[in-house]
Amino acid sequence: MSTIELTIRQEKILEIVKDFGPITGECIAEKLDLTRATLRPDLAILTMTGFLDARPRVGYFYTGKTSNQFLAEKLKIMLVDGHESTPVVINENVSVYDAIIKVFSEDVGTLFVIDANSHLVGVLSRKDLLRASIGQQKLTALPVNIIMTRMPNITMCQKDDLLIEVAKKLINAQIDAIPVVNKTTNGFEVVGRITKTNITRVLVKLAETDG
Ligand code: ADP
């Protein structure tokens, strides 16, 4: 179902049905000083979209749905697929120094670490890199697999997961990014990433969609 933006007249009809329903189309038209024929398309839209319910010979009922509920319904069925960003991955033997360079050159906050078979083995956040940087180690000689958060403690998702569930994972695990993975026979291949920015983008898009 698409996000609905109601016209002023449709909003007025909703108010009338809320206050006086069940009410016939004829009575609604009277209250608005319009003809029944003029209102017909509006009533059709309001029933088709589920705001109103119509019963023969009784009239129109308000179903109790608000625009917010429609927005929520729409959000609840969205999948990760199509909303993810390109992942930035590095090999597990790369030095922390090079990982820091990669964070700047790729303009990302989180790097996903892979092994020689391109399977996900770890995650590196900005703070992981900062923590290593304030230690005594030589960053060019320190491989990222020493400091990364490693499997099996990685929060992951797949393209056909519900976006809202991934958003909850971001909150519950208190992390900024989740790798989108493809399960293969002996590991997980990184195919995307969902960050707090992706979720924010979806919210803005939902709010701006009008049909
Ligand atoms: P930062 O540490 O820069 O604030 P995060 O909040 O994303 O960034 O990361 C917090 C910690 O959680 C880090 O140690 C990081 O390695 C780890 N982490 C980040 N993303 C994930 C993930 N998807 N799964 C498991 N651990 C993660």
GROMACS .gro file of C-alpha atoms in nm, residues 76-172:
model
   97
   76LYS     CA    1   0.694  -0.259   0.863
   77ILE     CA    2   0.696  -0.435   0.526
   78MET     CA    3   1.012  -0.275   0.386
   79LEU     CA    4   1.305  -0.506   0.322
   80VAL     CA    5   1.677  -0.440   0.343
   81ASP     CA    6   1.704  -0.500  -0.032
   82GLY     CA    7   1.731  -0.170  -0.216
   83HIS     CA    8   1.810   0.036   0.093
   84GLU     CA    9   2.165  -0.081   0.163
   85SER     CA   10   2.493   0.094   0.079
   86THR     CA   11   2.804  -0.051  -0.079
   87PRO     CA   12   3.018  -0.225   0.185
   88VAL     CA   13   3.381  -0.133   0.236
   89VAL     CA   14   3.586  -0.443   0.313
   90ILE     CA   15   3.952  -0.505   0.398
   91ASN     CA   16   4.158  -0.818   0.432
   92GLU     CA   17   4.231  -0.944   0.783
   93ASN     CA   18   4.606  -0.910   0.736
   94VAL     CA   19   4.591  -0.541   0.652
   95SER     CA   20   4.755  -0.315   0.910
   96VAL     CA   21   4.560  -0.088   1.142
   97TYR     CA   22   4.745   0.201   0.978
   98ASP     CA   23   4.609   0.107   0.634
   99ALA     CA   24   4.263   0.052   0.780
  100ILE     CA   25   4.265   0.407   0.913
  101ILE     CA   26   4.366   0.535   0.569
  102LYS     CA   27   4.077   0.333   0.421
  103VAL     CA   28   3.825   0.489   0.664
  104PHE     CA   29   3.927   0.831   0.535
  105SER     CA   30   3.960   0.746   0.166
  106GLU     CA   31   3.627   0.562   0.153
  107ASP     CA   32   3.452   0.801   0.391
  108VAL     CA   33   3.294   0.529   0.607
  109GLY     CA   34   3.275   0.469   0.979
  110THR     CA   35   3.286   0.092   0.976
  111LEU     CA   36   3.503  -0.153   0.784
  112PHE     CA   37   3.416  -0.518   0.736
  113VAL     CA   38   3.707  -0.757   0.756
  114ILE     CA   39   3.728  -1.060   0.527
  115ASP     CA   40   3.960  -1.359   0.497
  116ALA     CA   41   4.137  -1.492   0.187
  117ASN     CA   42   3.812  -1.664   0.078
  118SER     CA   43   3.623  -1.334   0.096
  119HIS     CA   44   3.427  -1.451   0.399
  120LEU     CA   45   3.335  -1.211   0.676
  121VAL     CA   46   3.561  -1.256   0.981
  122GLY     CA   47   3.531  -0.924   1.164
  123VAL     CA   48   3.415  -0.566   1.202
  124LEU     CA   49   3.623  -0.256   1.269
  125SER     CA   50   3.466   0.062   1.397
  126ARG     CA   51   3.623   0.405   1.428
  127LYS     CA   52   3.663   0.360   1.802
  128ASP     CA   53   3.833   0.023   1.755
  129LEU     CA   54   4.091   0.202   1.541
  130LEU     CA   55   4.122   0.491   1.785
  131ARG     CA   56   4.172   0.253   2.075
  132ALA     CA   57   4.455   0.078   1.891
  133SER     CA   58   4.606   0.416   1.803
  134ILE     CA   59   4.643   0.530   2.163
  135GLY     CA   60   4.821   0.208   2.257
  136GLN     CA   61   5.194   0.159   2.230
  137GLN     CA   62   5.181  -0.062   1.920
  138LYS     CA   63   5.329   0.025   1.586
  139LEU     CA   64   5.020   0.067   1.369
  140THR     CA   65   5.189  -0.035   1.045
  141ALA     CA   66   5.287  -0.370   1.199
  142LEU     CA   67   4.959  -0.444   1.376
  143PRO     CA   68   4.711  -0.647   1.166
  144VAL     CA   69   4.344  -0.558   1.200
  145ASN     CA   70   4.246  -0.912   1.300
  146ILE     CA   71   4.410  -0.851   1.639
  147ILE     CA   72   4.181  -0.562   1.726
  148MET     CA   73   3.857  -0.628   1.534
  149THR     CA   74   3.531  -0.760   1.674
  150ARG     CA   75   3.528  -1.112   1.538
  151MET     CA   76   3.293  -1.386   1.431
  152PRO     CA   77   3.070  -1.529   1.570
  153ASN     CA   78   2.997  -1.204   1.755
  154ILE     CA   79   2.898  -1.009   1.445
  155THR     CA   80   2.548  -0.876   1.404
  156MET     CA   81   2.451  -0.940   1.042
  157CYS     CA   82   2.147  -0.922   0.818
  158GLN     CA   83   2.033  -1.046   0.479
  159LYS     CA   84   1.870  -0.869   0.185
  160ASP     CA   85   1.530  -1.023   0.254
  161ASP     CA   86   1.526  -0.923   0.622
  162LEU     CA   87   1.278  -0.662   0.735
  163LEU     CA   88   1.441  -0.321   0.757
  164ILE     CA   89   1.265  -0.241   1.083
  165GLU     CA   90   1.420  -0.552   1.243
  166VAL     CA   91   1.764  -0.440   1.126
  167ALA     CA   92   1.697  -0.095   1.272
  168LYS     CA   93   1.616  -0.262   1.605
  169LYS     CA   94   1.940  -0.460   1.586
  170LEU     CA   95   2.134  -0.134   1.538
  171ILE     CA   96   1.972   0.005   1.851
  172ASN     CA   97   1.994  -0.308   2.066
   0.00000   0.00000   0.00000
